[in-house]
Short mmCIF file of C-alpha atoms in Angstrom, two decimals:
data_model
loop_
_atom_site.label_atom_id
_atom_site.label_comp_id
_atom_site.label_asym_id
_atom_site.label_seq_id
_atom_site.Cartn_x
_atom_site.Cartn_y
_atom_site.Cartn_z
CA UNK A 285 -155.36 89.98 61.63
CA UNK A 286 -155.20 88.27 65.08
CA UNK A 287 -157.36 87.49 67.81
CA UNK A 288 -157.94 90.56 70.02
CA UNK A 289 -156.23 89.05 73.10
CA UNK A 290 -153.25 88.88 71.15
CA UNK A 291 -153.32 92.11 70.26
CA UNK A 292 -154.02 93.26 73.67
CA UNK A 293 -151.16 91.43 75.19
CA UNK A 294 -148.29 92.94 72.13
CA UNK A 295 -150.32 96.54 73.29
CA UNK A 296 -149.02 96.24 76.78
CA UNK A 297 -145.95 95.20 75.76
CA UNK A 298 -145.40 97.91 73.41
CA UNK A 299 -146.23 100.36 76.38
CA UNK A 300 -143.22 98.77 78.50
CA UNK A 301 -140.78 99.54 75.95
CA UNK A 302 -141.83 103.15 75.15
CA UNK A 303 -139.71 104.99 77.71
CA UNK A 304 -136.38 102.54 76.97
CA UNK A 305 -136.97 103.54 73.55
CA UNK A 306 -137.34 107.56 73.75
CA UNK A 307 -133.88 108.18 74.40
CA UNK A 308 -133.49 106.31 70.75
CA UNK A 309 -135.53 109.60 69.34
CA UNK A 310 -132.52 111.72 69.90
CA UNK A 311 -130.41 109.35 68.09
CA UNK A 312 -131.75 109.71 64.23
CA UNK A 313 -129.30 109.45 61.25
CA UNK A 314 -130.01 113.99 60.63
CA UNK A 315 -126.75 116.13 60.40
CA UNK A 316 -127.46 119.61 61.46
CA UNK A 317 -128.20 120.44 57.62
CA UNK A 318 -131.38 117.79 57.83
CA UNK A 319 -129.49 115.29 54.96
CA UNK A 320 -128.33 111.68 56.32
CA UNK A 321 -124.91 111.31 58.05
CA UNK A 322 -124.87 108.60 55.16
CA UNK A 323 -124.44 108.29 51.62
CA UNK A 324 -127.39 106.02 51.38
CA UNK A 325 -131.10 106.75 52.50
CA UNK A 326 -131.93 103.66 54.18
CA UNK A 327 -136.07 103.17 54.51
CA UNK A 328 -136.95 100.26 57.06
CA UNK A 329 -139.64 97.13 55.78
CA UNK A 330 -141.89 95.71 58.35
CA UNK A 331 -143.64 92.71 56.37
CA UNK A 332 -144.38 89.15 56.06
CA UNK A 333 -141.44 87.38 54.51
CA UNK A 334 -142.79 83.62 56.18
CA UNK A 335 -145.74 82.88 57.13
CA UNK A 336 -149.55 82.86 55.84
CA UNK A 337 -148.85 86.55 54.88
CA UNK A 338 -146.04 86.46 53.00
CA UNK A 339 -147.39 86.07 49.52
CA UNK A 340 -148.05 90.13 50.12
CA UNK A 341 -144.54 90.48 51.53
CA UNK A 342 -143.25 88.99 48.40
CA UNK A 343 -145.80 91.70 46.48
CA UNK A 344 -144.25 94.38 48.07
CA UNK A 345 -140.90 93.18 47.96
CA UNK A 346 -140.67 93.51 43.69
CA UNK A 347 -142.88 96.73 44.05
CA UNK A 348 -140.82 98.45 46.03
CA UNK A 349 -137.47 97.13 43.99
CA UNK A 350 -138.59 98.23 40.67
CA UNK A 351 -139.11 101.54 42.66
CA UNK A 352 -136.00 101.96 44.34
CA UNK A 353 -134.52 101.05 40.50
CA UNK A 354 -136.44 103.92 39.17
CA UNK A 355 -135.57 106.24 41.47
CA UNK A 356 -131.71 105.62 42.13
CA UNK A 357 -131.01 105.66 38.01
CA UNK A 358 -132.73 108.64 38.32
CA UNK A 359 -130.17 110.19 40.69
CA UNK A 360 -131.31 109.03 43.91
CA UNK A 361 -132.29 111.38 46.88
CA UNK A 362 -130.49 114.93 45.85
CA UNK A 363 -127.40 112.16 44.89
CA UNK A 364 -127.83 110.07 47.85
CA UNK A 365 -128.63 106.45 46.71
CA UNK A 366 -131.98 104.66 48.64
CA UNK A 367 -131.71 101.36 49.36
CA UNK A 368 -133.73 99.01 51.71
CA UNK A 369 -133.14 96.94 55.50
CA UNK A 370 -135.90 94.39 55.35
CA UNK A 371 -137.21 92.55 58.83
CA UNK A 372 -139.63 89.80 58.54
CA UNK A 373 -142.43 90.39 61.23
CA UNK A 374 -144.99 87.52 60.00
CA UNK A 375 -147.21 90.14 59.96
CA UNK A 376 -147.80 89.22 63.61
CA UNK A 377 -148.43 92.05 66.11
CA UNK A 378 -145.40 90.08 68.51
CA UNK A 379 -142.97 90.14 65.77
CA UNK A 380 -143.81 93.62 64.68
CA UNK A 381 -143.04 95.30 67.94
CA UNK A 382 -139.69 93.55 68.17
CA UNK A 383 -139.04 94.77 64.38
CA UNK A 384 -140.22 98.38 65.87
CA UNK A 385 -137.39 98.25 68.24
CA UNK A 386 -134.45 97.32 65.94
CA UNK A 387 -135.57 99.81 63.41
CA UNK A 388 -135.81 102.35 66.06
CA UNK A 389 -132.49 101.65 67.09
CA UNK A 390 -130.77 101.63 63.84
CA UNK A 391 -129.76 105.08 63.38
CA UNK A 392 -129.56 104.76 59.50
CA UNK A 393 -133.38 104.22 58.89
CA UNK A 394 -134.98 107.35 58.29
CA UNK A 395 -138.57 105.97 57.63
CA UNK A 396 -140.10 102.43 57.77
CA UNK A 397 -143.16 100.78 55.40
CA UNK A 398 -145.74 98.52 56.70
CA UNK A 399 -146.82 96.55 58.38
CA UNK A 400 -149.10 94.39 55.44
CA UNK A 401 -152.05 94.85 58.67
CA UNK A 402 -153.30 97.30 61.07
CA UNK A 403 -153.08 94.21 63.58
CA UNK A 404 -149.65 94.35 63.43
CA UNK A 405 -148.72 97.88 62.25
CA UNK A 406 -150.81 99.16 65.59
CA UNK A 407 -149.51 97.51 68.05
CA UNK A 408 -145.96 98.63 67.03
CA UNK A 409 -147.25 102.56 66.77
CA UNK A 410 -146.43 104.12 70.12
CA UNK A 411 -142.53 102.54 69.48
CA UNK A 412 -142.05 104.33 66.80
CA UNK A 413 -143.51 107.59 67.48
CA UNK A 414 -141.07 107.25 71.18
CA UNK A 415 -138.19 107.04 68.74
CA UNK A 416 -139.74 109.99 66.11
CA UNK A 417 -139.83 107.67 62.97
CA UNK A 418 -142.32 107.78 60.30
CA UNK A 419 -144.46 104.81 60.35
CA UNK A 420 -145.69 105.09 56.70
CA UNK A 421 -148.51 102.14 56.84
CA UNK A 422 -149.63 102.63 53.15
CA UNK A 423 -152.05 99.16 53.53
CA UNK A 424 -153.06 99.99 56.71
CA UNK A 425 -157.36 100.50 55.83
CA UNK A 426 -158.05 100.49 60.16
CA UNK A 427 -159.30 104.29 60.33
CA UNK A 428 -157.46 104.11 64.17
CA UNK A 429 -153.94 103.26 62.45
CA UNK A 430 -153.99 107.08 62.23
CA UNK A 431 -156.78 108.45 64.14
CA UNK A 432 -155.16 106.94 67.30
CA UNK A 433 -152.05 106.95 65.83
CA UNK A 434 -149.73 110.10 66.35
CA UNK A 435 -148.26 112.39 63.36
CA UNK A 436 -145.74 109.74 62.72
CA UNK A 437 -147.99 107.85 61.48
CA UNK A 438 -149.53 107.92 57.67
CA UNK A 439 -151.12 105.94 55.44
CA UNK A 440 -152.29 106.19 51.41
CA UNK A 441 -154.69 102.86 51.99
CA UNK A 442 -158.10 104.19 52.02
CA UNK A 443 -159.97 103.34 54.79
CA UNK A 444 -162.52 100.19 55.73
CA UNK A 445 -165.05 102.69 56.74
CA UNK A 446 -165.22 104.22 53.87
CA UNK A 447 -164.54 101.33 51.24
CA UNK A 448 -167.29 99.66 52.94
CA UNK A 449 -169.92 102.51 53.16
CA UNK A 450 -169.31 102.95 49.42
CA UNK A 451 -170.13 99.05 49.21
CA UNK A 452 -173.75 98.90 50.67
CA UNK A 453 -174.49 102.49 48.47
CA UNK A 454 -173.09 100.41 45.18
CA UNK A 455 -174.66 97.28 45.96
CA UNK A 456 -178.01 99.00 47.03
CA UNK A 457 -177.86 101.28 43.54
CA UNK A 458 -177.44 98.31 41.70
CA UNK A 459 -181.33 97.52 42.64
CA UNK A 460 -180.39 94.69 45.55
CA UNK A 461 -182.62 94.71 48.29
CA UNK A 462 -181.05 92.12 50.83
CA UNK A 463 -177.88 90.96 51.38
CA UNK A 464 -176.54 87.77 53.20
CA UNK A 465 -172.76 88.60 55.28
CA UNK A 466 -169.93 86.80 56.51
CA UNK A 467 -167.29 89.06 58.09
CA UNK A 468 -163.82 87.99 59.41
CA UNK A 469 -164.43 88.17 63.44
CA UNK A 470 -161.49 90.37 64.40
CA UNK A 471 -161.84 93.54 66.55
CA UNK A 472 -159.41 95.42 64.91
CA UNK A 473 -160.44 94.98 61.14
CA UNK A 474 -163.19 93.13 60.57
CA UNK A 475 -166.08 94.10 63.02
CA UNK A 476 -165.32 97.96 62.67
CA UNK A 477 -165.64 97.56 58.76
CA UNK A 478 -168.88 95.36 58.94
CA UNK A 479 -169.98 97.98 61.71
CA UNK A 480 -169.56 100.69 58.95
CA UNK A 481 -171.16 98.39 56.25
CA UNK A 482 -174.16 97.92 58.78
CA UNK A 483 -174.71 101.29 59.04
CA UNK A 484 -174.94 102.36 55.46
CA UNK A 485 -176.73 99.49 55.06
CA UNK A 486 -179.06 100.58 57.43
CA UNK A 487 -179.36 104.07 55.98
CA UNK A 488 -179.91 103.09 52.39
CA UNK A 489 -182.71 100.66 53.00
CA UNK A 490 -180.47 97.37 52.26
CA UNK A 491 -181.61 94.82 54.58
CA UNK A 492 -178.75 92.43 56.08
CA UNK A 493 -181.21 88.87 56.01
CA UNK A 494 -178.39 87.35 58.40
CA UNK A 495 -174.32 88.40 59.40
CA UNK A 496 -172.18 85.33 60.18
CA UNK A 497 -168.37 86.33 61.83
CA UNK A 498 -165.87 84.23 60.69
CA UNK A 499 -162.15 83.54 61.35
CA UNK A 500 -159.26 83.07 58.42
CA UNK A 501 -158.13 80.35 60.13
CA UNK A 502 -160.95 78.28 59.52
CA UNK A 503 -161.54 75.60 56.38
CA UNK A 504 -164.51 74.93 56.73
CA UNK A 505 -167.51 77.58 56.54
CA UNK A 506 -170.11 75.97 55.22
CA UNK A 507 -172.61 75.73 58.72
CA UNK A 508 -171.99 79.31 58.63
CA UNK A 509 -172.71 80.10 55.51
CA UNK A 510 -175.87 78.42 54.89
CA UNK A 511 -177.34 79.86 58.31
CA UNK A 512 -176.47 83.28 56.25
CA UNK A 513 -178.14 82.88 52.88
CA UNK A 514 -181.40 80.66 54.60
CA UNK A 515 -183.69 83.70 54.03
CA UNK A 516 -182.07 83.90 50.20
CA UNK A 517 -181.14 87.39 50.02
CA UNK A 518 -180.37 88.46 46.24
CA UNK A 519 -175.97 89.09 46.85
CA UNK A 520 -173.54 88.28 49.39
CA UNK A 521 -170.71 90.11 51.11
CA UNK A 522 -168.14 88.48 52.36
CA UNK A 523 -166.06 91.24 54.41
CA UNK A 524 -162.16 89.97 54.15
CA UNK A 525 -159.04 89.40 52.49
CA UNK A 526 -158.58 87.40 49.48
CA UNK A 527 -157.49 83.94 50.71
CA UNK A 528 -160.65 83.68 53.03
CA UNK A 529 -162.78 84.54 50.57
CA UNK A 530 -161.74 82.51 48.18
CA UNK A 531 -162.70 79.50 50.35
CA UNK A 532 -166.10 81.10 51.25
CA UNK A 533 -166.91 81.84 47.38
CA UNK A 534 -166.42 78.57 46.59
CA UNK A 535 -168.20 76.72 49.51
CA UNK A 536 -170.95 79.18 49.09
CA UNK A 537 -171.67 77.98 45.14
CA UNK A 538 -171.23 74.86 46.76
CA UNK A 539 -174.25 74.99 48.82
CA UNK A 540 -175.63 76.10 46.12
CA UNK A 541 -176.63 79.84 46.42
CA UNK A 542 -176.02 81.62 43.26
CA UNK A 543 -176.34 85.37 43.78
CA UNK A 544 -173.70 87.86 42.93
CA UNK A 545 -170.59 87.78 45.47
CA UNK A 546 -169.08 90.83 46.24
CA UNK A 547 -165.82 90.87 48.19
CA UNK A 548 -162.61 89.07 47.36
CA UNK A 549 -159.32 90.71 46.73
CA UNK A 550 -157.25 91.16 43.67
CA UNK A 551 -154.59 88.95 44.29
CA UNK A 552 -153.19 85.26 43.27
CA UNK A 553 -155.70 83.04 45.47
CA UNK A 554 -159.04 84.75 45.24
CA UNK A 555 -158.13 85.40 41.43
CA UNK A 556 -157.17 81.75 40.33
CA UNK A 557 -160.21 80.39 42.30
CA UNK A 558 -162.89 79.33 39.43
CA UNK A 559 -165.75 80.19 41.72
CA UNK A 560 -164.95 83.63 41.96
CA UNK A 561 -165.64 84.44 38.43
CA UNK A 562 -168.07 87.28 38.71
CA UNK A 563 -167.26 88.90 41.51
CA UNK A 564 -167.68 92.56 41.99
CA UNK A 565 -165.44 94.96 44.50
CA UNK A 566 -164.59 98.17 44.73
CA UNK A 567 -161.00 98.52 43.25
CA UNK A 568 -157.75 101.51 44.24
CA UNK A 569 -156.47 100.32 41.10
CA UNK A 570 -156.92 98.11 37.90
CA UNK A 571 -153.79 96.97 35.84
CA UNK A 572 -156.64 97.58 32.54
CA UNK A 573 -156.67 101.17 33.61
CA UNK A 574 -155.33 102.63 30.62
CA UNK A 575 -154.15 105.54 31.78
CA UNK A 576 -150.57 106.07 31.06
CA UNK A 577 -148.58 106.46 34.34
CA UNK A 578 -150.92 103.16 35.44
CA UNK A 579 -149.75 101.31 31.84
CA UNK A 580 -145.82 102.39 32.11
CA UNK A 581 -145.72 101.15 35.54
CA UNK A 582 -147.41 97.97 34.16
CA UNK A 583 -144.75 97.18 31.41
CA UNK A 584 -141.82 97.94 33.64
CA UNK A 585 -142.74 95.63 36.39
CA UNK A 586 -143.26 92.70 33.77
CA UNK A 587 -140.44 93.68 31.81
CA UNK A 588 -138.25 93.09 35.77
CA UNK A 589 -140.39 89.95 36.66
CA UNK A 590 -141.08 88.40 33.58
CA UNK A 591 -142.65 85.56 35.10
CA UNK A 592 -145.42 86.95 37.31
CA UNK A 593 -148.91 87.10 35.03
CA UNK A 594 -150.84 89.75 37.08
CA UNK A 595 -149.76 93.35 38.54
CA UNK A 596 -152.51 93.67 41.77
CA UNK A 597 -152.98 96.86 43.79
CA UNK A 598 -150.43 95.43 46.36
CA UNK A 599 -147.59 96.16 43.96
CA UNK A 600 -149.01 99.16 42.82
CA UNK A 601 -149.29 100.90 46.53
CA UNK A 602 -146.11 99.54 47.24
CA UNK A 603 -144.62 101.48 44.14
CA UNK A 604 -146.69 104.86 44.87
CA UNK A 605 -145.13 104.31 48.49
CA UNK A 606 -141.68 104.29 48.10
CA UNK A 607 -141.98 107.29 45.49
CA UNK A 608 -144.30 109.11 48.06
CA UNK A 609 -141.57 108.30 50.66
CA UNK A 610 -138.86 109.54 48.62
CA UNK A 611 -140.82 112.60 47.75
CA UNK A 612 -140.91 113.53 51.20
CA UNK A 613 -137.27 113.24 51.53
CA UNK A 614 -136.87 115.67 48.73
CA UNK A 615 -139.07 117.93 50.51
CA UNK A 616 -138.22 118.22 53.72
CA UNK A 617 -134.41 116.46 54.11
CA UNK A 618 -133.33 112.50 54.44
CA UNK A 619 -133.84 112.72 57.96
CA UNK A 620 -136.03 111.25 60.30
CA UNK A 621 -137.46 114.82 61.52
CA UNK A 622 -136.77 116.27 57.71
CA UNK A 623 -138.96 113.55 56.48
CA UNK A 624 -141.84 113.71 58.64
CA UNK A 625 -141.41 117.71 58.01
CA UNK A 626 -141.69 116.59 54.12
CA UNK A 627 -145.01 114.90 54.42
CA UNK A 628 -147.04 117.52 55.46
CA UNK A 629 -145.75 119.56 52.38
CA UNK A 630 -146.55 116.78 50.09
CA UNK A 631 -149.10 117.81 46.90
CA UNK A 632 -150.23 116.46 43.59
CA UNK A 633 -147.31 113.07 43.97
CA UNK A 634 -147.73 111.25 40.78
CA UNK A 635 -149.48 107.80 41.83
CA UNK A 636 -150.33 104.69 39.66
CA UNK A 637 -153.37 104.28 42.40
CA UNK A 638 -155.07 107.51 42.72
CA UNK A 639 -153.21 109.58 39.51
CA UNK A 640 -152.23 111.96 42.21
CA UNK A 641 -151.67 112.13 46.03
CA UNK A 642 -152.41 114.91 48.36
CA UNK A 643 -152.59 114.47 52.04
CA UNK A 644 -155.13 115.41 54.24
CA UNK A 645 -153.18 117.01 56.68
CA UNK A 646 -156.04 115.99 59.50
CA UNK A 647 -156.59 112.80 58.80
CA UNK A 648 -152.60 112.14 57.33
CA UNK A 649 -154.55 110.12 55.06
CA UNK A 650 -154.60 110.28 50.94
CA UNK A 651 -157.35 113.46 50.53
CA UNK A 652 -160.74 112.66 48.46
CA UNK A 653 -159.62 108.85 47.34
CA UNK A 654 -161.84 106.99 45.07
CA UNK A 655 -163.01 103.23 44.20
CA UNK A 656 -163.68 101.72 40.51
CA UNK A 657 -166.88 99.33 40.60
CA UNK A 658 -164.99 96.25 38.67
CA UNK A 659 -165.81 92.63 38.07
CA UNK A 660 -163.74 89.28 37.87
CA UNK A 661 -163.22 88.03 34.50
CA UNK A 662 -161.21 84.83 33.29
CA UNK A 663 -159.11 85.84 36.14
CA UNK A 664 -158.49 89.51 36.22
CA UNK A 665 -160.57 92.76 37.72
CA UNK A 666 -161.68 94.97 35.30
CA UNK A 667 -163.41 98.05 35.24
CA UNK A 668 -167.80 96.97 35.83
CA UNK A 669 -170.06 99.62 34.16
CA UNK A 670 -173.39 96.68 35.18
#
């Protein structure tokens, strides 16, 4: 989630590199039967193992172990074992395009996760559609990840359009009026998803008093946050990630406004923050979901890490991912072109996120996916029926 000159520079160099890299395309791991030339099905990871990202990183890291665990003891890939090549991009879009290259390169990787943003994952897009890899960005929410992206791209993250259109209809059905917003000031995240809020907003009769854009670098937000709630609208939204708005939840209280905050993520920063208590968000997925495929995955990935307290939907769409990606090799071969090929067949894969994933073969996006209303309690989301 960086600036947008940033981004605009990595863009350009992306575009240099395309035509060194299409001669890569031809050079894919597929025998002529569509299986890998190896015994192993090797999936590339493009994620944050340093930086101010890498908690997630880390997230994915164990969700995606417990799954490759699961599905080698249960005979692999047709007998071919998966395993893992993991590059740490920072989850900037620099690093990400230079990861893009060396996975395109590497004849073994048949398919590559991430990146954690659509900052970074974008930017790295046209490299890996030169060299005819899936780019399987299953936390990328940016609607233009795949609706600019080619059919190498996919994603099972639903989008910020739509997560936050269905925020202004909950919040306005919940009998708020007005709304005070802060928004993380980044062109390719956060001003197309408070965009999208705006316009529901608009639609539903939910009146936006005042819309502050904000940065996640930033410590201190309190000038803008007190221009936003000055006409004392009844909620706040704070459009974001977790770590940002755990800072702005608990400056806000600080200033003293005490309406209802919705935003926040389910993970270790905005959950641990006392001020957050309360809070109300749409959720993919709730570890209190007691549905069984969401419990089992639950138990198995605290019976492997014993010492993490909370399961978030980061692990959880890491899981689904690597079983969707593995899927996909069973359906259409273990190669770069079988896999892609395997995608578009996909129907009804077992997910701890959605219960079952179907494509939309249009949008290469998970088809009809839904959000849970739920509410921070003594640290944990759980389901909010309010």
């Amino acid at each position: 989630m960086k600036k947008l000159i940033r981004g605009a520079a990595v863009a350009s160099v992306a575009t240099l590199t395309i035509v060194g890299l299409a001669a890569c395309a031809s050079g894919s791991s597929a025998s002529s039967d569509g299986s890998s030339g190896s015994s192993t099905v090797y999936f590339g990871v493009s994620a944050a193992t340093t930086g101010q990202y890498a908690q997630y990183g880390e997230q994915f890291k164990e969700a995606f172990d417990l799954a490759v665990d699961e599905v080698n003891a249960a005979g692999g890939i047709d007998g071919h074992p998966v395993a893992l090549k993991y590059e740490d991009s920072q989850s900037d879009p620099k690093q990400s395009v230079a990861v893009a290259q060396k996975f395109v390169g590497d004849d073994s990787i048949s398919l590559v996760f991430g990146d954690y943003s659509s900052a970074a994952s974008i930017p790295a897009s046209p490299i890996y559609t030169a060299g005819k890899l899936v780019q399987y960005g299953f936390n990328n929410s940016n609607p233009d990840f795949t609706a600019k992206g080619s059919k190498y791209q996919w994603s099972t993250s639903i989008t910020t359009s739509a997560t936050y259109t269905w925020t202004a209809d909950y919040i306005k059905k919940q009998g708020i009026d007005s709304v005070g917003v802060s928004y993380l000031n980044t062109a390719d995240w956060g001003i197309p998803a408070f965009n999208a809020f705006k316009a529901e907003a608009k639609k539903v009769g939910l009146k936006i008093t005042d819309a502050e854009g904000v940065l996640d670098t930033s410590d201190d937000y309190r000038p803008s946050l007190t221009k936003a709630v000055a006409d004392k609208p009844q909620a706040f939204v704070h459009i974001g990630y977790g770590p940002d708005a755990a800072k702005i939840v608990t400056q806000l209280r600080a200033i003293g406004y005490d309406g209802t905050f919705y935003g926040g993520q389910d993970e270790e920063s905005f959950d641990g923050t006392k001020a957050a208590a309360g809070a109300i968000n749409g959720a993919e997925f709730l570890a209190s979901n007691p549905a069984p495929e969401v419990q089992s995955f639950v138990k198995a990935f605290k019976k492997k890490y014993p010492n993490e307290t909370e399961v978030t939907g980061f692990e959880a769409g890491a899981y689904d991912a690597l079983h969707v990606a593995v899927a996909a090799a069973k359906a259409g071969g273990t190669s770069r072109e079988g896999i892609l090929a395997g995608f578009a067949k996909l129907k009804d894969v077992p997910s701890v996120v959605y219960g079952k994933i179907t494509f939309d073969p249009s949008t290469r996006r998970v088809a009809s996916p839904a959000l849970t209303p739920s509410i921070l309690k003594d640290g944990s989301w759980v389901a909010y029926n309010g």
